[in-house]
Coordinates of C-alpha atoms and ligand atoms in Angstrom, one line a residue:
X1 CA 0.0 0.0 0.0
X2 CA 1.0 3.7 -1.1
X3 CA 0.5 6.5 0.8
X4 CA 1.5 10.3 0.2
X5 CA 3.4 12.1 3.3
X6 CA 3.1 15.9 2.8
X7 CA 5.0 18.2 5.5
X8 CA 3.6 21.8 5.4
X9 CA 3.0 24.4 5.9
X10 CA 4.4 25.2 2.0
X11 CA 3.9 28.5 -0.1
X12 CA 3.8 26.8 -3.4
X13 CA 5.7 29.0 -6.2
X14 CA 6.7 28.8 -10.1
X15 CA 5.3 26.9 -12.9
X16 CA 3.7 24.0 -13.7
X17 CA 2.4 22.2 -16.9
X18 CA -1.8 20.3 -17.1
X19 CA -2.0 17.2 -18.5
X20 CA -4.4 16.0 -20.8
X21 CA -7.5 16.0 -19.5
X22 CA -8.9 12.8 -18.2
X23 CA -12.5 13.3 -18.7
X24 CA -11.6 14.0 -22.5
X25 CA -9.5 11.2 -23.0
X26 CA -11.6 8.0 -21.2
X27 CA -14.4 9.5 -23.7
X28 CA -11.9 9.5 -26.9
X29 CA -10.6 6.1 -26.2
X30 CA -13.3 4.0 -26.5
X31 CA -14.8 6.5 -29.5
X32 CA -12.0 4.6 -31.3
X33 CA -13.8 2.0 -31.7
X34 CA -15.9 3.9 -34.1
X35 CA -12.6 3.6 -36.6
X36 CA -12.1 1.2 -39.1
X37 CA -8.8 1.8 -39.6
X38 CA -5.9 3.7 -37.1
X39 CA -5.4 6.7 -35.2
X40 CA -2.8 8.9 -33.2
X41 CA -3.7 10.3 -30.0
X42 CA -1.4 12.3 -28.4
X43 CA -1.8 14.5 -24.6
X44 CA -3.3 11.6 -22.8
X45 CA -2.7 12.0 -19.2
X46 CA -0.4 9.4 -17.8
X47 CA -3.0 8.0 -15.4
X48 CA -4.5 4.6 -14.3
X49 CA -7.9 5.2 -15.6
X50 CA -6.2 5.8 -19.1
X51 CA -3.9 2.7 -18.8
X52 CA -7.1 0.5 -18.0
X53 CA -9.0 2.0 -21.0
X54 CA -6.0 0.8 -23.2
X55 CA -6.4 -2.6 -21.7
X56 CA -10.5 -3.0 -22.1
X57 CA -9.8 -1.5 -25.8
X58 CA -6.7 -4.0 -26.1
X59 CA -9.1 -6.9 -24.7
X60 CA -11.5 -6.2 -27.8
X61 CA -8.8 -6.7 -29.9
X62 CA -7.5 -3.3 -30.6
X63 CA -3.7 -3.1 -31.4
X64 CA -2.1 -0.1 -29.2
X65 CA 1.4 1.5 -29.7
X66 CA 2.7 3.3 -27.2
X67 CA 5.2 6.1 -28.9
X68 CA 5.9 8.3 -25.9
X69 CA 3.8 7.8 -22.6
X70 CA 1.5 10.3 -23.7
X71 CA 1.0 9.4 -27.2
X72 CA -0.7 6.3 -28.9
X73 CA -1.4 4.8 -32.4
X74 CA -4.3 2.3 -32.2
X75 CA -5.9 0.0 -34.5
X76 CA -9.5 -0.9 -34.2
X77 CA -9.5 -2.8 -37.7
X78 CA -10.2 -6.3 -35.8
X79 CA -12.4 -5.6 -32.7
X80 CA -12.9 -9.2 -32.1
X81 CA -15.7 -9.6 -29.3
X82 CA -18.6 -7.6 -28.2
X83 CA -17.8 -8.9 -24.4
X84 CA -16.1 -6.4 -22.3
X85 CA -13.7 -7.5 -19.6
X86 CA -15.6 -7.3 -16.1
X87 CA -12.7 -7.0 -13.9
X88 CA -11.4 -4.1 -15.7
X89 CA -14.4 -2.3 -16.3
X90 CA -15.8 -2.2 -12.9
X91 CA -13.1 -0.2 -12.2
X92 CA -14.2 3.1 -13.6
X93 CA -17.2 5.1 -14.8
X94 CA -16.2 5.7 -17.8
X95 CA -16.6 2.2 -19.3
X96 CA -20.3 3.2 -20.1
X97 CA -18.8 4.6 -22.8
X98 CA -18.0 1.5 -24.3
X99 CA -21.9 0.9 -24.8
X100 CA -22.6 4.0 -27.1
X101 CA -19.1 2.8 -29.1
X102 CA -20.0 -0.4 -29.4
X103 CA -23.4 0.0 -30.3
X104 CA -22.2 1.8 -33.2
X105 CA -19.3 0.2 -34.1
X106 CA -20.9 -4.1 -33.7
X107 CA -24.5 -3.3 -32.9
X108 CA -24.2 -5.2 -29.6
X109 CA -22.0 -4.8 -26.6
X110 CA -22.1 -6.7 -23.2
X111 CA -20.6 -4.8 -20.0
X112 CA -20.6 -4.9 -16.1
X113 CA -22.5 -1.8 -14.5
X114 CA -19.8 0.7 -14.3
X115 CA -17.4 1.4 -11.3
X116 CA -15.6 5.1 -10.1
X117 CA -15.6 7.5 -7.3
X118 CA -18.4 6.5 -4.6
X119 CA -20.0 9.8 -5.0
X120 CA -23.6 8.9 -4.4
X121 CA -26.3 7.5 -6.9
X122 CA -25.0 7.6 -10.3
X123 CA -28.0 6.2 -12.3
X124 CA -27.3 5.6 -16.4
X125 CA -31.1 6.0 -17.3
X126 CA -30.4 8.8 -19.6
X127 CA -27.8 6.7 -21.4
X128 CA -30.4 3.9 -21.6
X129 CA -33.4 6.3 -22.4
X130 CA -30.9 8.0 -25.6
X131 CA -30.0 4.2 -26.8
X132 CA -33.4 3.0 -26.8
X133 CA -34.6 6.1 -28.6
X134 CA -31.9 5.5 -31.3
X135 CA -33.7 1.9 -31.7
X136 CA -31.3 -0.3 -29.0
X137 CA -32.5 -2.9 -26.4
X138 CA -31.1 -2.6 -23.6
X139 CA -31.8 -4.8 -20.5
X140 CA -29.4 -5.4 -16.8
X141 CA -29.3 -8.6 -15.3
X142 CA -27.3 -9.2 -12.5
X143 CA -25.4 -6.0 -12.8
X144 CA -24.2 -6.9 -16.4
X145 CA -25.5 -4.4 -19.2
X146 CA -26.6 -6.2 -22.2
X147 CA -27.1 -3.8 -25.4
X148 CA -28.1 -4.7 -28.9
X149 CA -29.6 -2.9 -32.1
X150 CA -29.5 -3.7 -35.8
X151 CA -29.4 -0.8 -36.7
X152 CA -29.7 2.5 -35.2
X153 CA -32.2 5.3 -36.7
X154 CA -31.6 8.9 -35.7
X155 CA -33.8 10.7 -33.5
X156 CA -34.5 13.5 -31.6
X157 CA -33.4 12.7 -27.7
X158 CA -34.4 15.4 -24.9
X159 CA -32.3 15.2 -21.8
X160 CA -34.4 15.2 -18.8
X161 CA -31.2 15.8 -17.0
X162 CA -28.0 17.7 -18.2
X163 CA -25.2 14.8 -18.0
X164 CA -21.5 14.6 -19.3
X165 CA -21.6 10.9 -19.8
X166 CA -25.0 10.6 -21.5
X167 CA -24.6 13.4 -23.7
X168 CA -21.5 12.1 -25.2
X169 CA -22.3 8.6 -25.4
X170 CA -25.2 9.1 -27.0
X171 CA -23.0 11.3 -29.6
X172 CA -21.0 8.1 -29.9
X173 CA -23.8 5.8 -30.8
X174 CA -24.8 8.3 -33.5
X175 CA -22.5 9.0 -35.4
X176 CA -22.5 5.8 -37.6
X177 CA -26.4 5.5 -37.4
X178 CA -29.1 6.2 -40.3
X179 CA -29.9 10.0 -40.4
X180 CA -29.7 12.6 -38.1
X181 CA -30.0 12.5 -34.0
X182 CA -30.5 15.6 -32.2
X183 CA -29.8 15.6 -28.7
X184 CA -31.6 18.5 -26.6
X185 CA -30.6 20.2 -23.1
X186 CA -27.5 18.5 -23.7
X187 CA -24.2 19.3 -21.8
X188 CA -21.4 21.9 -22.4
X189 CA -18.5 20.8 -21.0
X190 CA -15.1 21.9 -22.7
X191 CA -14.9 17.8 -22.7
X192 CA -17.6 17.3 -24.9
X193 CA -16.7 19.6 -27.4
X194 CA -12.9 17.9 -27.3
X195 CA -14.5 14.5 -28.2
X196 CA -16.9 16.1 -30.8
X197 CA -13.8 17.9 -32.5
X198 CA -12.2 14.1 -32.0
X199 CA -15.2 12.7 -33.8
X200 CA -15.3 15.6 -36.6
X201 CA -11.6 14.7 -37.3
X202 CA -11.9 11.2 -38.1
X203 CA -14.9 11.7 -40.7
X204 CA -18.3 12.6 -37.8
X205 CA -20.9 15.1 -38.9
X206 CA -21.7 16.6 -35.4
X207 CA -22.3 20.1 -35.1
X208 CA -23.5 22.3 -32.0
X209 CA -21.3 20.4 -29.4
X210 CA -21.0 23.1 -26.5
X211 CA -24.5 24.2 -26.8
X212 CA -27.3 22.9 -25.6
X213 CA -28.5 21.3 -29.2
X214 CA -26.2 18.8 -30.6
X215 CA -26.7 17.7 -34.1
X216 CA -25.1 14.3 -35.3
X217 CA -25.7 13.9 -38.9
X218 CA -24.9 9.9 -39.0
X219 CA -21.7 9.0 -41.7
X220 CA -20.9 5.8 -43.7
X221 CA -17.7 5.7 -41.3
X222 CA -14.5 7.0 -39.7
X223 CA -11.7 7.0 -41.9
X224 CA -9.0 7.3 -39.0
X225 CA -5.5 8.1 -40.1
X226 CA -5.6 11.3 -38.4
X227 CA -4.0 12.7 -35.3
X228 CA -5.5 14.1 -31.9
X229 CA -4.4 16.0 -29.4
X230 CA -6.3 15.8 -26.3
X231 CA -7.3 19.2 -24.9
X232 CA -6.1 20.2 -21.6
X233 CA -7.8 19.2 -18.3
X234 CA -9.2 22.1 -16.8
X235 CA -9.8 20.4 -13.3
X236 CA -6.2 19.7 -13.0
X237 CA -5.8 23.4 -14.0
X238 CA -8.1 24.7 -11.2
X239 CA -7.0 22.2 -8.6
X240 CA -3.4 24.1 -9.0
X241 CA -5.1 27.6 -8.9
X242 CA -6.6 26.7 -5.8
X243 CA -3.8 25.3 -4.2
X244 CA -2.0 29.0 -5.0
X245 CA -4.9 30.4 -2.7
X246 CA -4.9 28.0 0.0
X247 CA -1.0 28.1 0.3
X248 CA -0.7 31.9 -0.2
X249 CA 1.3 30.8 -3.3
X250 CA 1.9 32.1 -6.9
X251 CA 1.8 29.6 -10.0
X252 CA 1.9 29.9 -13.2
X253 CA 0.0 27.2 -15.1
X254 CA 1.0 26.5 -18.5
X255 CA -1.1 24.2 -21.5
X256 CA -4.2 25.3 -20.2
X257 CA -7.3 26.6 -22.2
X258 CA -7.8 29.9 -19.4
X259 CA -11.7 30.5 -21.4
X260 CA -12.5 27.2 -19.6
X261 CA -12.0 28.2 -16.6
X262 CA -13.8 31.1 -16.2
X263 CA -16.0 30.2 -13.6
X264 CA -13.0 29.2 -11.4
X265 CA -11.5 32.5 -12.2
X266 CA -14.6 34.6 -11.0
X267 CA -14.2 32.8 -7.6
X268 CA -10.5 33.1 -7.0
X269 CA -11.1 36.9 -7.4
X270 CA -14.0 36.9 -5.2
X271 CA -12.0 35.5 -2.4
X272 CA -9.2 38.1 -2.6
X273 CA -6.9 35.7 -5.4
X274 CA -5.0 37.7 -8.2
X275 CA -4.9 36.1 -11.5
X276 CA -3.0 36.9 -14.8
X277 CA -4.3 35.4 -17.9
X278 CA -2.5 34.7 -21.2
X279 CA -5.2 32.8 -22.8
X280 CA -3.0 29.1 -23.0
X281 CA -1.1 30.1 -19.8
X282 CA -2.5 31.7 -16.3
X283 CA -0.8 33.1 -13.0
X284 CA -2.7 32.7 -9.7
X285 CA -1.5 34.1 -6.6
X286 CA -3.0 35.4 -3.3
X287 CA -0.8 37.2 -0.5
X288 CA -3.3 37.9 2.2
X289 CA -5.9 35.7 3.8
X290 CA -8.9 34.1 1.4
X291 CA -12.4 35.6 2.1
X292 CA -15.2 33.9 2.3
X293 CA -17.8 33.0 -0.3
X294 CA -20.9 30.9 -1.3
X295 CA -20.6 28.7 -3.9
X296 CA -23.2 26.7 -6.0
X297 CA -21.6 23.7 -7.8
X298 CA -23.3 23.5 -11.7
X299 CA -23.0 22.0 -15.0
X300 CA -21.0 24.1 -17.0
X301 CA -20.1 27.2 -17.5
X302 CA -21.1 26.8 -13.7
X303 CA -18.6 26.1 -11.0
X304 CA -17.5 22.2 -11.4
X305 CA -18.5 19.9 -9.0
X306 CA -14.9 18.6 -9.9
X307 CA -13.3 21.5 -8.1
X308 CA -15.6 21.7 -4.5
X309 CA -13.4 19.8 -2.6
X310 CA -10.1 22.0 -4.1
X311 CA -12.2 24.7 -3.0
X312 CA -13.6 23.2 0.2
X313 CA -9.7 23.6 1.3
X314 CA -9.4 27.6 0.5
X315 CA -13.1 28.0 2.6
X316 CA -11.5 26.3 5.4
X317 CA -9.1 28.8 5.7
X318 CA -11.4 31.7 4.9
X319 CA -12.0 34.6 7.2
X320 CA -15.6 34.4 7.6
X321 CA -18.1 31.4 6.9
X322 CA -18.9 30.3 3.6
X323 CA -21.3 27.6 2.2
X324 CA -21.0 25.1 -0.5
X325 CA -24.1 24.3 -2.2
X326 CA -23.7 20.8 -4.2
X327 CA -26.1 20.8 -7.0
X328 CA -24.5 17.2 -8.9
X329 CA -23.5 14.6 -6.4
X330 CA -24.9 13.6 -2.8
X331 CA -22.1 12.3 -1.1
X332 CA -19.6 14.8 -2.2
X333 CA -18.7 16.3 1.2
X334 CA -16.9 12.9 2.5
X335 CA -14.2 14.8 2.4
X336 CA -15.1 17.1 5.3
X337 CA -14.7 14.8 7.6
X338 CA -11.1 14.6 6.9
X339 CA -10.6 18.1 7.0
X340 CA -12.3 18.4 10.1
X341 CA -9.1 16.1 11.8
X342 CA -7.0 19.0 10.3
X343 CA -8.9 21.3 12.8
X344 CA -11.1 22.9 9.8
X345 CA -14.5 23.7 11.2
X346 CA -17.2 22.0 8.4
X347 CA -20.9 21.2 8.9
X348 CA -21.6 19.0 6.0
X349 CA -25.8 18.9 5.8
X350 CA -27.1 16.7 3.1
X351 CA -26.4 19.0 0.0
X352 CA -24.9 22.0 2.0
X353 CA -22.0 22.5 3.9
X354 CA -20.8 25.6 6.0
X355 CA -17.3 26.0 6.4
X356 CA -16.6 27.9 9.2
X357 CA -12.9 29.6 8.8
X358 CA -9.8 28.5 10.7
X359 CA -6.7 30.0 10.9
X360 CA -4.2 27.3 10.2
X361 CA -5.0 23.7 9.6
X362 CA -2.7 20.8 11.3
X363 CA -1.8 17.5 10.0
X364 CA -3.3 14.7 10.5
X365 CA -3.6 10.8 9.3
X366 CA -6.7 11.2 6.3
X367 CA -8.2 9.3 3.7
X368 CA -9.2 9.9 0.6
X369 CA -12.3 9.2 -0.4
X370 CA -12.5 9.9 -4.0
X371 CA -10.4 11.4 -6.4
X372 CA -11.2 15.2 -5.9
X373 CA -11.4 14.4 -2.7
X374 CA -7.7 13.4 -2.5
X375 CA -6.5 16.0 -4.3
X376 CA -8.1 18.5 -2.0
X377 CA -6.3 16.8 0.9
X378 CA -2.5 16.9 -0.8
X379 CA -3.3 20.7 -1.2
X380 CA -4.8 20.8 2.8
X381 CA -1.8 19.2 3.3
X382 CA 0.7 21.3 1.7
X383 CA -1.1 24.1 3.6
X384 CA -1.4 22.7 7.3
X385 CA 1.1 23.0 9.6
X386 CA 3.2 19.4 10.1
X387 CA 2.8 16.1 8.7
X388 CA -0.2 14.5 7.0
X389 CA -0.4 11.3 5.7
X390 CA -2.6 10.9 2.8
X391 CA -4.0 7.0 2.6
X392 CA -6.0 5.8 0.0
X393 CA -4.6 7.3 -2.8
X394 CA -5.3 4.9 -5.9
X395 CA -8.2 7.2 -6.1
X396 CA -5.6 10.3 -6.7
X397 CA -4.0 8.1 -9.3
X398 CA -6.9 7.6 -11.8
X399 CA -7.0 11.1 -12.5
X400 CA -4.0 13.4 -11.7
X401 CA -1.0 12.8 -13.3
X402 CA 2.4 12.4 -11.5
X403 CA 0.7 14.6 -8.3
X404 CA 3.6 14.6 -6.5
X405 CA 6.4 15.0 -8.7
X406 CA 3.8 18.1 -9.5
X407 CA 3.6 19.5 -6.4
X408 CA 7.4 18.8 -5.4
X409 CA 8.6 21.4 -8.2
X410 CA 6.4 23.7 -7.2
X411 CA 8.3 23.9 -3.4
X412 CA 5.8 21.2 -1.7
X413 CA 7.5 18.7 0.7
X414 CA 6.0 15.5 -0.7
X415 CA 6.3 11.9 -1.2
X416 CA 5.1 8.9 -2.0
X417 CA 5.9 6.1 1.0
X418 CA 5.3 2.4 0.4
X419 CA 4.4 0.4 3.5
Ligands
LIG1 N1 -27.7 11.5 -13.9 C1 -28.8 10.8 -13.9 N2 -29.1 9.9 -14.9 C2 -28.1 9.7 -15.8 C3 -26.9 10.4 -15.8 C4 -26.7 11.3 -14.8 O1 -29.7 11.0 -13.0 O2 -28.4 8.8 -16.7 C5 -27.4 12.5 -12.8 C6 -26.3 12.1 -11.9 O3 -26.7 11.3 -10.8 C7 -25.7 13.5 -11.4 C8 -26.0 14.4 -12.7 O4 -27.0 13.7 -13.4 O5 -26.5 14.0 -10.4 C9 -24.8 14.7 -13.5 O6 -24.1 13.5 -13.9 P1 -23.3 13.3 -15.2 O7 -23.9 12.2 -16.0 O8 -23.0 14.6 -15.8 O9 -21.9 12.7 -14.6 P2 -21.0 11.6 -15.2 O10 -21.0 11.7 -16.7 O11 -21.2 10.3 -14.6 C10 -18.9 13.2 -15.3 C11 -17.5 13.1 -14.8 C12 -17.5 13.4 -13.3 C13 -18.1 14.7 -13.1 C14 -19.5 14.8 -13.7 C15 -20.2 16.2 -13.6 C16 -16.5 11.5 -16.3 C17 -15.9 10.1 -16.5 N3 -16.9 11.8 -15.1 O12 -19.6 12.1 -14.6 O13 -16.1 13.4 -13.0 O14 -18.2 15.0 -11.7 O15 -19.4 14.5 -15.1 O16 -19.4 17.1 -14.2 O17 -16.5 12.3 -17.2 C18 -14.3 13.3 -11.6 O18 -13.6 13.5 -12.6 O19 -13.8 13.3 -10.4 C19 -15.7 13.0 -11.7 C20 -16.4 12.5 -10.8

């Protein structure tokens, strides 16, 4: 077992570069299996979730080449069986998208009820509801997803809820069906429009991907033989901007997309935080005290549930009492708990949680609980006074990439022990 030791308290200063972004690339992955024929991707974060997408993709009988560890070419030319690997697949969310792929790509796809962060209900009905609209059957037995359609039609599909993962694996399942699909009150992440753009390269017909309406005009197929380059994460890019406030730091973020964060931006200068934008590159800084401030996680352009816990850390050291107010998940404020045995002073109340603001946090023996949640602590931990050990941190791995290393050349007194 790994666990990270971080000895604070650490003003964290200089540069650092954002990875690919991981909810882009487990989306762009399987969307290979749209090709008949190969592709490069390139910017894929150096992460567990993206090694065990390689392997379900690689169990279907696509060839992968590794060129750098951040680059691929693959070959979906002889996708081999429509059953997808349970033991890998249980291990993150993303493999729903291999049912919108696959449906496209073989017509049928069998896969285990995806696994990821424990962050509450996480219910795939608008997945099922697009798929069945589009003409698929779709039935669960014994927490195995069977999925079958001879051939999809086109349709219009209203969201009754605004989701990442439903609005682009319903994208997926339409691009190679008959006519056109129009998916409405869909979601705007920066993510989806990376795999649309993905899609568009390799020969789709989807228009609108950002807005609310997506259009997928369905295509004979995907040619391949292009390359991609995966757009940066911008949750790894606010987790570092918030760690500038919580640490009274200054960093300077570079490969970052700053028009994506814009919500993040609006909050860091609320609280007091300076910021600098260059448009591919930002500075963050804050030299006195964060204030306090409510925040309302959203869909985007709202504030990302992805970044509450990050911020969770700054509102513990707030002057004043803020509020959180999370809007997407339930059990999002586990993380509280761990704070609170770094003397920060959270009431966590169903969806709300007030954060009462402490002067200094101490360290303390914590757990993460999910990925943001873990990230939240290394940067509560870079900022506490003393030593906290950070258990549990597979859940840190899926999604940031090299954490430490990170937050080592940035002045943080890190590492990762093996007991
Ligand atoms: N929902 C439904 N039915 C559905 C789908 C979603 O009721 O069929 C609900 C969910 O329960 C939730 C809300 O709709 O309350 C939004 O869920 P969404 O589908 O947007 O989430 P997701 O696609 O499962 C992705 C990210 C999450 C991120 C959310 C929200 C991936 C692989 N995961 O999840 O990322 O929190 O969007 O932005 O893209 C993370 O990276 O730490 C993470 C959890």
């Amino acid at each position: 077992m790994e666990k990270l030791v971080v000895t604070g308290p650490t003003r964290l200063e200089g540069e650092v570069t954002i990875s690919g972004a991981k909810n882009a690339a487990v989306a762009i992955l399987p969307a290979t299996l749209l090709i008949d024929g190969t592709c490069t991707i390139e910017n894929l974060p150096n992460i567990s979730d993206i090694k065990i997408s390689c392997e379900i993709l690689e169990k279907l009988g696509a060839k992968i080449d590794w060129i750098d560890e951040h680059t691929i070419t693959i070959d979906t030319r002889n996708i081999s069986t429509t059953k997808a690997p349970l033991d890998l697949t249980s291990k993150f969310r993303a493999s729903y998208y291999l049912i919108g792929a696959m449906l496209g790509r073989m017509g049928e796809i069998e896969v285990g009820m995806p696994g990821g962060c424990k962050l509450g209900a996480r219910p795939i009905d608008q997945h099922i509801k697009g798929f069945e609209i589009l003409g698929a059957n779709v039935s669960l037995e014994k927490g195995t997803i069977y999925a079958k359609a001879d051939k999809l039609e086109g349709s219009s599909i209203y969201m009754d809820i605004v989701s990442v993962g439903a609005t682009i694996n319903v994208m997926l399942a339409a691009v190679l069906a008959n006519g056109t699909t129009i998916i409405e009150n869909a979601a705007k992440e920066p993510h989806i429009v990376d795999v649309a753009n993905f899609l568009n390269t390799m020969g789709a017909n989807i228009r609108g991907a950002g807005t609310d309406v997506i259009k997928i005009k369905g295509v004979e197929k995907l040619h391949g033989n292009s390359t991609y380059s995966v757009v940066p994460d911008q949750i790894e890019a606010g987790t570092f901007m918030l760690a500038a406030l919580a640490t009274k730091g200054d960093i300077t973020l570079k490969n970052c997309i700053t028009e994506h964060l814009d919500s993040i931006i609006a909050k860091i200068k609320e609280v007091g935080g300076h910021v600098e934008d260059y448009g591919d590159s930002i500075r963050v800084w804050c030299d006195k005290r964060p204030k306090k401030a409510t925040i309302k996680t959203l869909p985007y352009p709202g504030f990302p549930t992805d970044l509450q816990p990050q911020m969770g850390v700054v509102l513990s050291l707030a002057d004043g009492t803020s509020v959180i107010n999370e809007s997407i998940w339930e059990s999002r404020f586990q993380y509280t708990e761990e704070l609170n045995r770094m003397g920060a002073r959270i009431t966590a109340q169903g969806k709300t949680a007030f954060f009462e603001g402490v002067e200094s946090l101490h360290g303390a023996p914590v757990y993460s609980t999910d990925l943001r949640a873990g990230a939240a602590l290394v940067i509560a931990g870079t900022a506490a006074n003393g030593e906290t050990d950070i258990y549990n941190i597979e859940h840190i791995d899926r999604g940031y990439e090299n954490i430490e290393g990170k937050f080592k050349n940035l002045g943080a007194n890190i590492k990762r022990v093996r007991e």
